[in-house]
Coordinates of C-alpha atoms in Angstrom, one line a residue:
X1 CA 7.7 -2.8 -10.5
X2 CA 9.1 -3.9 -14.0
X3 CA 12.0 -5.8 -12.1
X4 CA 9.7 -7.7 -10.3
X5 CA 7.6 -9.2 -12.9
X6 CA 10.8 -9.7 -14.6
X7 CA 11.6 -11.8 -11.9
X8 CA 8.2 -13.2 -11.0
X9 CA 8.1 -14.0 -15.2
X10 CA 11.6 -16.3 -14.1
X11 CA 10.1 -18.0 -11.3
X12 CA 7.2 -19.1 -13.2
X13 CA 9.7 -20.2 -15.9
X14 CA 11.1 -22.2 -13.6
X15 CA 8.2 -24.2 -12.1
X16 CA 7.6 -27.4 -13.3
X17 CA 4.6 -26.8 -15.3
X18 CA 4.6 -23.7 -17.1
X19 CA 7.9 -23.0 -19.9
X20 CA 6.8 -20.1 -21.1
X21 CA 4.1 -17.8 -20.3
X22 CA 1.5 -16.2 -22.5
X23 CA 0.8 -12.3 -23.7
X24 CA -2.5 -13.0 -21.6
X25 CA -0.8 -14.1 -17.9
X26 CA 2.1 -11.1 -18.8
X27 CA -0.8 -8.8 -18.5
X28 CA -2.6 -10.5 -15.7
X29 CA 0.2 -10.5 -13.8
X30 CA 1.0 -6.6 -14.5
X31 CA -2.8 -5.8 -13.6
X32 CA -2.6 -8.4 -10.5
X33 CA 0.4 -6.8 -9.3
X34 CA -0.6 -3.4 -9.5
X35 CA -3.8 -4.1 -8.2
X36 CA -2.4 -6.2 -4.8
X37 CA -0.1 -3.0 -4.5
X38 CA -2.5 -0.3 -4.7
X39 CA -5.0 -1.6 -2.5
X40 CA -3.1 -2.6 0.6
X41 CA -1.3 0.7 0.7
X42 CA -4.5 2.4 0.7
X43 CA -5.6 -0.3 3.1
X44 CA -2.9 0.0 5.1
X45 CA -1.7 4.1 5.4
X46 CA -4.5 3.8 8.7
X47 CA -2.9 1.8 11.4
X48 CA -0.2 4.5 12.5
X49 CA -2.3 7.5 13.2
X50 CA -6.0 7.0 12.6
X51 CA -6.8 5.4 16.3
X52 CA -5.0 8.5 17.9
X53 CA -7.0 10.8 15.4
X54 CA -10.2 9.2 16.0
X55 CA -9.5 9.1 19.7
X56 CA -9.2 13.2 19.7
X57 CA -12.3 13.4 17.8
X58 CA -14.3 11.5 20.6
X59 CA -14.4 7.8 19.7
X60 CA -13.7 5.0 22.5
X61 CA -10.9 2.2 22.0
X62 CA -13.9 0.1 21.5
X63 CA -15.3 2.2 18.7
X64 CA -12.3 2.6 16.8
X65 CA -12.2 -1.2 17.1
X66 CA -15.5 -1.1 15.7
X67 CA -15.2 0.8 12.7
X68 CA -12.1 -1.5 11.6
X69 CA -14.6 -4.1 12.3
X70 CA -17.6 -2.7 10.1
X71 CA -14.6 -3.0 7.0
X72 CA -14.6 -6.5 7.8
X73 CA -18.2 -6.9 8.2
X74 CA -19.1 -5.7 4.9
X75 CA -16.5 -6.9 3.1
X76 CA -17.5 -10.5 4.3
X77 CA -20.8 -9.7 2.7
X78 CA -19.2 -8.5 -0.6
X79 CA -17.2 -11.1 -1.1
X80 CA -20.2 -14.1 -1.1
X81 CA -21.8 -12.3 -2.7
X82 CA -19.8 -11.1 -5.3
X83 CA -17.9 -14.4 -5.6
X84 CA -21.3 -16.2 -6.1
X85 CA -21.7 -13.8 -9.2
X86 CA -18.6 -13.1 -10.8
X87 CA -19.2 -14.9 -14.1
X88 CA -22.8 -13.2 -14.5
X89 CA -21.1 -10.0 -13.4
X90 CA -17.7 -9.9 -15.5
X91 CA -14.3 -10.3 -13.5
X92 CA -12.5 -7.6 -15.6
X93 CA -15.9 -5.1 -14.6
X94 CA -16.0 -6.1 -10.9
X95 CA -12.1 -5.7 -10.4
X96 CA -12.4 -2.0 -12.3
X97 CA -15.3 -1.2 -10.7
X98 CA -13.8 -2.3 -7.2
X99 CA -11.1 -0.2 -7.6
X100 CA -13.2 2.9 -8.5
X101 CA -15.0 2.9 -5.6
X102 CA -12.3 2.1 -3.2
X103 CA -10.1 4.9 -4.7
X104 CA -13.6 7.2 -4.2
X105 CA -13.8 6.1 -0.6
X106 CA -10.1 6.7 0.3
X107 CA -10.1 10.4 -0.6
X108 CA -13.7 11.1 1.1
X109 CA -12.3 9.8 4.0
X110 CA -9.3 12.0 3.9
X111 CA -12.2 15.0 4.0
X112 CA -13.2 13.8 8.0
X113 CA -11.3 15.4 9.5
X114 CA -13.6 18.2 8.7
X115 CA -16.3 16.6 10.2
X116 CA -17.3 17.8 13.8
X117 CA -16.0 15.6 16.6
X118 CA -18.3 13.1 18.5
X119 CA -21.8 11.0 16.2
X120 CA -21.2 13.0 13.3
X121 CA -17.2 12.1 12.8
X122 CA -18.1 8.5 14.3
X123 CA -21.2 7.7 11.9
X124 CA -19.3 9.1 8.7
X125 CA -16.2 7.1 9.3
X126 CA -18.6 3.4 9.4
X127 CA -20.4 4.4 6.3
X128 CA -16.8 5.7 3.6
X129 CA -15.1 2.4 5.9
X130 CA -18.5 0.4 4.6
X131 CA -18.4 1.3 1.2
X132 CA -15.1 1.2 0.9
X133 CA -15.0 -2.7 2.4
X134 CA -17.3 -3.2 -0.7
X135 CA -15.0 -1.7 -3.1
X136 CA -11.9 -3.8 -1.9
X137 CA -13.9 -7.1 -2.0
X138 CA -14.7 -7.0 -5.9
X139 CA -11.2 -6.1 -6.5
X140 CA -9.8 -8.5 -4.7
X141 CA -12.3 -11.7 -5.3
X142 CA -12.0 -11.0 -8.9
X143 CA -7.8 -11.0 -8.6
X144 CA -7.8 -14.1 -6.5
X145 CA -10.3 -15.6 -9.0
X146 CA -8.6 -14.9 -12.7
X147 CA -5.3 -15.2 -11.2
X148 CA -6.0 -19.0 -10.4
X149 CA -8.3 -19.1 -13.7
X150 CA -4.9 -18.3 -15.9
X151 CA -2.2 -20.1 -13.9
X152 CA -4.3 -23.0 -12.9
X153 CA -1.2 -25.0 -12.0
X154 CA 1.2 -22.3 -10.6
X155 CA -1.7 -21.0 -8.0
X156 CA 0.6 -20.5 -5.2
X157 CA 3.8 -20.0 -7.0
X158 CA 2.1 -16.9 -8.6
X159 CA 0.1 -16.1 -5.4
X160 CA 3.3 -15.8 -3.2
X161 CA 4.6 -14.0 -5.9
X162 CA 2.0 -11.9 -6.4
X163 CA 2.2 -11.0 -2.1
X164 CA 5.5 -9.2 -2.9
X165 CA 3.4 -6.2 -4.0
X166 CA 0.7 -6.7 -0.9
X167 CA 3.9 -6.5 1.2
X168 CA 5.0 -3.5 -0.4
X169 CA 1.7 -2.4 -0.1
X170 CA 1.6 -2.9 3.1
X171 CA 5.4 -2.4 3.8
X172 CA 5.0 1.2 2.2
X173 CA 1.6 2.1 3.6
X174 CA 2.5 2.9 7.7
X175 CA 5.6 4.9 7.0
X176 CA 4.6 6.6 3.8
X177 CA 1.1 7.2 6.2
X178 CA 2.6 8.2 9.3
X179 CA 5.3 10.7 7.2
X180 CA 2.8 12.3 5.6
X181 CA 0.2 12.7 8.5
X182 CA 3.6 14.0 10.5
X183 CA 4.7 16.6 7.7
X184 CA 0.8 17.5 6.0
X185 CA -1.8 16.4 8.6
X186 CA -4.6 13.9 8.6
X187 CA -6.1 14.6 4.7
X188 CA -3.0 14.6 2.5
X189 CA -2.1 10.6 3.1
X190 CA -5.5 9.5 2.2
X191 CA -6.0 12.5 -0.6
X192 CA -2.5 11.4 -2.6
X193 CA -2.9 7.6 -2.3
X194 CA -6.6 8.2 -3.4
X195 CA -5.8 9.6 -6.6
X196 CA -3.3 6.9 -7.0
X197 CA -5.7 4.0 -6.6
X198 CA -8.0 6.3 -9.6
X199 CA -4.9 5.8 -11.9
X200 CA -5.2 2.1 -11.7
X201 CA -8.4 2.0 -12.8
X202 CA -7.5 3.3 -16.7
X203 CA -4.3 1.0 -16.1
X204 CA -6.5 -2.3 -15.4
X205 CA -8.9 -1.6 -18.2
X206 CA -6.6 -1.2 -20.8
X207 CA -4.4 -4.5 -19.8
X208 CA -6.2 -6.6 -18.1
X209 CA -7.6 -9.5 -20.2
X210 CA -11.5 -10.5 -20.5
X211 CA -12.3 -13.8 -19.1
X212 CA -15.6 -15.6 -20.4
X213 CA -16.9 -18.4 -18.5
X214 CA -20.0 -20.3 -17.8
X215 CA -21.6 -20.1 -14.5
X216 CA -21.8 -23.5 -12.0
X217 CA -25.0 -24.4 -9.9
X218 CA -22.3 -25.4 -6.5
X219 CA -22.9 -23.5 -3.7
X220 CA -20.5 -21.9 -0.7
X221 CA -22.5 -24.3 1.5
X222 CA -21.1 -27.4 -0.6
X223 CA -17.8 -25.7 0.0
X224 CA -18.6 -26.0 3.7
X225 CA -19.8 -29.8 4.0
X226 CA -16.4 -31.1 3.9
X227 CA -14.2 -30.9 7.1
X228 CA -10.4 -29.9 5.7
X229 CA -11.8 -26.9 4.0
X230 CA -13.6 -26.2 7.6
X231 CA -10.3 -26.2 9.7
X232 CA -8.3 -24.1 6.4
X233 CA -11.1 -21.3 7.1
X234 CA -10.4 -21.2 11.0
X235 CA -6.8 -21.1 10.1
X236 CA -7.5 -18.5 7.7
X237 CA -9.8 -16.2 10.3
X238 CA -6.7 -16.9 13.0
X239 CA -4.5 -14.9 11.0
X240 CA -6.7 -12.6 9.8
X241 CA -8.5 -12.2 13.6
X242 CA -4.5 -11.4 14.7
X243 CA -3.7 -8.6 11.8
X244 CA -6.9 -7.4 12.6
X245 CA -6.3 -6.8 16.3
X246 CA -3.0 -5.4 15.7
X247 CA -4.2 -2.5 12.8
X248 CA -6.7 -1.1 15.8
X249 CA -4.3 -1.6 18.7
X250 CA -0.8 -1.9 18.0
X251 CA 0.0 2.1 17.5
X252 CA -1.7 2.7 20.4
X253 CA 0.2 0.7 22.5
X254 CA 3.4 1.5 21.1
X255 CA 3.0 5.1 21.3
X256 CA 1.9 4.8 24.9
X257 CA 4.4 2.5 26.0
X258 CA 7.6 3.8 24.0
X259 CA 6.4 6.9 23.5
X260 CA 6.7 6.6 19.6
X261 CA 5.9 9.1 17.1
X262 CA 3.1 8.0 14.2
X263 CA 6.2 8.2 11.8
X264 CA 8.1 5.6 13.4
X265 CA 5.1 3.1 14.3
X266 CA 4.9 2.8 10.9
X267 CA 8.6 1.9 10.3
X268 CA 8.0 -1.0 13.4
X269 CA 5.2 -1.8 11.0
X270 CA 7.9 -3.4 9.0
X271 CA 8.9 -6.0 11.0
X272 CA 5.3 -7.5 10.3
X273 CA 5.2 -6.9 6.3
X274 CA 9.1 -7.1 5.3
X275 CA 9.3 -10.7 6.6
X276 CA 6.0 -11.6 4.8
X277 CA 6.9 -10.0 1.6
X278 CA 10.4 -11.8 1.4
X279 CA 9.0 -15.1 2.3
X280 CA 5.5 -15.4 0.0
X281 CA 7.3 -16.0 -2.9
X282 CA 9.7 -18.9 -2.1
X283 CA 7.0 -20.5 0.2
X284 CA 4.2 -20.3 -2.9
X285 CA 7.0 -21.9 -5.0
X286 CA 7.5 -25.0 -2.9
X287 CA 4.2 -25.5 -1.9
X288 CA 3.2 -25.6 -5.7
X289 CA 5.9 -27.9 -6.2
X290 CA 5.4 -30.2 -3.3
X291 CA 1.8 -29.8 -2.5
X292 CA 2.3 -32.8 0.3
X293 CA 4.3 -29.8 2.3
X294 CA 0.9 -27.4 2.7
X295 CA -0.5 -29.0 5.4
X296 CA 2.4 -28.7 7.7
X297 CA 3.5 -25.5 6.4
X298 CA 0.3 -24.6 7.9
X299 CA 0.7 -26.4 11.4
X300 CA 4.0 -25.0 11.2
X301 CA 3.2 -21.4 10.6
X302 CA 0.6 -21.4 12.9
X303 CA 2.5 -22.7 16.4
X304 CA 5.0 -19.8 15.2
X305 CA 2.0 -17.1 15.3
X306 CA 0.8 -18.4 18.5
X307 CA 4.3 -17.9 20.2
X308 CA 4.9 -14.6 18.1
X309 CA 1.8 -13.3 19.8
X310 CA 2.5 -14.6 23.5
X311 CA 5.6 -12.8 23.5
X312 CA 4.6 -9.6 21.8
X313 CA 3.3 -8.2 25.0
X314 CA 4.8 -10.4 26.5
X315 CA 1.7 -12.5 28.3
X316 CA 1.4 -11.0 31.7
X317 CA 2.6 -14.3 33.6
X318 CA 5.6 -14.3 32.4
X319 CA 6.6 -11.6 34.0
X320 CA 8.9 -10.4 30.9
X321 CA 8.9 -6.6 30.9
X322 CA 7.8 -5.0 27.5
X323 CA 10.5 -4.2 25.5
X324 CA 10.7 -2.2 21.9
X325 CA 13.3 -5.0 20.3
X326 CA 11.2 -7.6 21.4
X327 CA 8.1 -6.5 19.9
X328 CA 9.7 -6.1 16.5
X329 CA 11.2 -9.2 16.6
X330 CA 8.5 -10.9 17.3
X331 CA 6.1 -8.4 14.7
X332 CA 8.4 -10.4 12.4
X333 CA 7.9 -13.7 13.7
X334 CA 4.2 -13.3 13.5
X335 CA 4.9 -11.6 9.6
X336 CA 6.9 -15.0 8.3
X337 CA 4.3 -17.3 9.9
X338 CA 1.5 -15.5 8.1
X339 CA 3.5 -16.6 4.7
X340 CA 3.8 -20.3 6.2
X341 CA 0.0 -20.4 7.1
X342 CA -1.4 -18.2 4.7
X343 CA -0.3 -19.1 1.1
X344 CA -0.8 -22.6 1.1
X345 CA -4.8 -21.8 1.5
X346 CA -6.4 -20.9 -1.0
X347 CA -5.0 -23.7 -3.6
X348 CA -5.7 -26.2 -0.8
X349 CA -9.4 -25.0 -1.0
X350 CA -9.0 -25.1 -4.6
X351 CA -7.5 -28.9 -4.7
X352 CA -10.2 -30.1 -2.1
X353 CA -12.9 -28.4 -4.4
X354 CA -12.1 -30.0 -7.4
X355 CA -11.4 -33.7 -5.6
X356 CA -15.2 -33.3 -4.3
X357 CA -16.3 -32.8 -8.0
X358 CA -16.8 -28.9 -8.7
X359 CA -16.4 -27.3 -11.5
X360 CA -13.3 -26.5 -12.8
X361 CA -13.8 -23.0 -14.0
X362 CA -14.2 -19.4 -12.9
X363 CA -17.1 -20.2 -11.1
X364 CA -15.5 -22.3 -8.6
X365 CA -12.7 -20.1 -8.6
X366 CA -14.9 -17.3 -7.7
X367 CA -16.8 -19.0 -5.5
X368 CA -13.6 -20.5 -3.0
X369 CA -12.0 -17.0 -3.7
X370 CA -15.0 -15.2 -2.1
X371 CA -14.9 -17.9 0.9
X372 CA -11.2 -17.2 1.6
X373 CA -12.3 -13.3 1.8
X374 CA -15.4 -13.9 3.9
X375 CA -13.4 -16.0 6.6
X376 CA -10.8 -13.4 6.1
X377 CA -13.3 -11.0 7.0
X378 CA -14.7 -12.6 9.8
X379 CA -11.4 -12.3 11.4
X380 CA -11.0 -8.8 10.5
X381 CA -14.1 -8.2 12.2
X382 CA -13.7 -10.2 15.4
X383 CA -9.8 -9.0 15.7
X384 CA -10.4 -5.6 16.5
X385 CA -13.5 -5.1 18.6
X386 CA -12.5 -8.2 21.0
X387 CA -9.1 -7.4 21.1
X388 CA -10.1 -3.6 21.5
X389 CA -12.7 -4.6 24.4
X390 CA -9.9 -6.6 25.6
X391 CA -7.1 -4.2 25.5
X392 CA -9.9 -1.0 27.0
X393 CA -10.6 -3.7 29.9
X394 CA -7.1 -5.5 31.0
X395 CA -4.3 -4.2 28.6
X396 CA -2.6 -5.2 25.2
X397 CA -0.6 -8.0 26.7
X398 CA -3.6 -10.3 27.5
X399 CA -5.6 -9.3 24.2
X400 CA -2.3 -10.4 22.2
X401 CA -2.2 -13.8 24.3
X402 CA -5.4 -14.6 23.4
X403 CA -5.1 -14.1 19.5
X404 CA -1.9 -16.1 20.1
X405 CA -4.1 -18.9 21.7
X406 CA -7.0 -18.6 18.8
X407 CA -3.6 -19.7 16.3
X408 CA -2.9 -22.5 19.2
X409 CA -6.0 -23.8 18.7
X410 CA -5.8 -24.6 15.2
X411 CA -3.0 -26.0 15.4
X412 CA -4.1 -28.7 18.1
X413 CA -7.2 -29.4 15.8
X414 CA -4.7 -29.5 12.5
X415 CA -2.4 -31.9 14.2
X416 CA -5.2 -34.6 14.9
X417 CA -6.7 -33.6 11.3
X418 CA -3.9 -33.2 9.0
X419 CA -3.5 -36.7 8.2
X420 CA -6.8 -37.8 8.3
X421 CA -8.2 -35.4 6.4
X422 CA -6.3 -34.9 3.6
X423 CA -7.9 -34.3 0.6
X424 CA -6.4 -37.7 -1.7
X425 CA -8.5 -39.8 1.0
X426 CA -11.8 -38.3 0.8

C-alpha cells in the first residue's frame, strides 16, 4: 500500500495545480486509501458463493436478488441523509463510525450460516445486509466528501487514483472469498475480513484529519433542477444497475454453464475489476486536466458497456454460443468502460454545482457526494431483483441485453445533450 501512495503522491505532483502536497492530504489520502480498500473487499468477498449458499438454504433467484437489493435500498437512504448532515454530524465521526458498523455487520453475517434454512436464514440476511448498507454509506459519503474538500482541484486525478484500492478491493475480494469458502466454509471469509475492516477503525482515527465547516441551506432537490446533473445520475445508476445485476447473477450462471468452481468465479471476477483498477487513475488524471474530455469520456464509456453487456451472454439473437473466453473478455470491456463513465461524475456534479451558485464547501461536497451514492444505490437495487426476475424467467443472456440497453440509452440521450448542456452555457 506504501508504493502506491508513493506513486499516487507523484501523480498529484505532477498535475497542474498542486506542487506539493500537505501533512493533511498525505494522511487523507492514507485513510482514503485504506478505507476504499477495506470496504469493497468486504463488499465484494459475496458474489462467488453466497447465491449458491443462499440457494441451499431455501431462497429463490428472485430473493437472493432481493437481498442485494435491500443493500442498495438502504444505502440510498443513508447516503441523503447522511450527506444532508455531514457538517452537523462530523465527517471524521461518520467515516469511523461507518466503518465500525460495517466491520460489525460483516462478521454477524459470517454467523448465518447457523441460522436454520428457509424465513429465519432469509429475514436475518435483509436485516445484517440493511445495517450494514448503512454502515458503508457514512464511510463512503464522508470519503467522497473530504477527499474533494482537500484536493479541490485534483478531484478526479485523486479519485481515479484513489479506485486503485476499490479495484484491489474488489480485485482481491472474489478470489480471496471464493478460496476461503472452498478451503474453511461459509463463516471464515466474512469472520477474517470482518476483523480487518475493525483494524481500520483505530487506523482512521488516529490519521485522518478533522474537517470544520459551516453547514449550507441548498438542498438535493436544487441539485436535481438542472438537466446535466439529471442525465450524469442515469449514467451513474446504468453502471451501477449493471454491477449490480452481475454480483446476484454472474456466479450462477457461470457455475451452471461452465461448471466453475466458487474459487475460480472469483478469479473471472478479474476481468471486471483488473481493467478498472489500471485504468481509474490515468483516466482521473486527464479528465482533471482536460475537463472538456468528461462528457465524451462518458458517451464513450457508456456505448462500450452497452456492447460489453450484449455480448456477455451473448444476446439470444445472435445466435453466438456462450463461450468462457468471451465472457471474460467482455467482463473486461464492461470493467474499462466503468472507469470511462464513472470517474468523470462526480467532479462534473461538483463543477455544475458550483456554476449554479452553491456553496463551495463541505456541505455541497457532502451533499453531491450523497447524490452520486443514492443514484448509485438505485441502481444497485433495480440491478439485481430485475435482472434476477429476468434471468429466473428467460435466462442470463436477455437480462444482460437489457442492462446493456439501459447504458444504450444514455448514451442516445448524452449524444443530443452533451453539447447543449454543458455546464459553461447554463
Amino acid at each position: 500500500m506504501s508504493l502506491c501512495i508513493s506513486d499516487l503522491s507523484l501523480t498529484l505532483m505532477d498535475s497542474h495545480v498542486d506542487v506539493q502536497m500537505t501533512r493533511q492530504q498525505t494522511l487523507t489520502l492514507i485513510s482514503m486509501a485504506s478505507v476504499n480498500f477495506s470496504s469493497m473487499i468486504c463488499y465484494s468477498i459475496l458474489g462467488p458463493f453466497f447465491p449458491n449458499e443462499a440457494v441451499k438454504k431455501g431462497a429463490s433467484q428472485t430473493v437472493v436478488g432481493l437481498i442485494f437489493g435491500c443493500y442498495a435500498v438502504c444505502n440510498l437512504i443513508g447516503s441523503l441523509i447522511l450527506g444532508k448532515y455531514i457538517v452537523q454530524i462530523g465527517a471524521k465521526f461518520m467515516l469511523v463510525t461507518g466503518l465500525f458498523v460495517s466491520s460489525g455487520c460483516t462478521i454477524v453475517f459470517g454467523l448465518l450460516d447457523r441460522v436454520p434454512a428457509g424465513s429465519a436464514f432469509i429475514t436475518l440476511c435483509f436485516v445484517v445486509r440493511s445495517v450494514d448498507a448503512l454502515g458503508f454509506a457514512a464511510a463512503m459519503t464522508s470519503s467522497f466528501a473530504l477527499t474533494a474538500k482537500i484536493f479541490p482541484n485534483n478531484v478526479a486525478t485523486v479519485l481515479g487514483s484513489l479506485e486503485i484500492f476499490t479495484g484491489l478491493g474488489l480485485i482481491l475480494g472474489p478470489p480471496v472469498g471464493g478460496w476461503f469458502y472452498q478451503s474453511f466454509g461459509y463463516e471464515v471469509p466474512f469472520l477474517l475480513l470482518g476483523c480487518f475492516l475493525l483494524i481500520m477503525v483505530p487506523f482512521n482515527i488516529y490519521i485522518l484529519p478533522s474537517v470544520v465547516a459551516d453547514p449550507s441551506k441548498d438542498s438535493f432537490f436544487r441539485l436535481l433542477t438542472h438537466v446535466k446533473i439529471v442525465l450524469i445520475c442515469y449514467a451513474i445508476f446504468t453502471l451501477s444497475a449493471g454491477l449490480g445485476f452481475l454480483d446476484a447473477t454472474l456466479s450462477l450462471f457461470a457455475i451452471e454453464t461452465f461448471n466453475l468452481s466458487a474459487g475460480y468465479v472469483g478469479l473471472i471476477m478479474l476481468g471486471l475489476s483488473l481493467p478498472y483498477c489500471l485504468a481509474s487513475p490515468l483516466l482521473g488524471y486527464i479528465t482533471d486536466k482536460y475537463p472538456a474530455t468528461r462528457s465524451w469520456f462518458m458517451v464513450t464509456g457508456g456505448f462500450a458497456t452497452a456492447v460489453g453487456f450484449w455480448l456477455l451472454g451473448p444476446v439470444p439473437f445472435l445466435h453466438i454460443p456462450s463461450q468462457l473466453w468471451l465472457l471474460v473478455l467482455m467482463l473486461g470491456v464492461i470493467g474499462f468502460s466503468l472507469g470511462m463513465t464513472a470517474i468523470p461524475t462526480f467532479p462534473e456534479i461538483i463543477t455544475c454545482a458550483y456554476n449554479h451558485g452553491f456553496d463551495e464547501g463541505l456541505s455541497t461536497l457532502g451533499m453531491v457526494s450523497g447524490l452520486f451514492g443514492a443514484v448509485w444505490s438505485i441502481g444497485m437495487f433495480y440491478g439485481p431483483i430485475v435482472g434476477g426476475l429476468i434471468t429466473q424467467h428467460l435466462s442470463f443472456e436477455w437480462a444482460a441485453a437489457v442492462q446493456g440497453a439501459l447504458a444504450f440509452l444514455a448514451v442516445s440521450i448524452s449524444l443530443h445533450r452533451v453539447q447543449a448542456f454543458s455546464c459553461r452555457f447554463m
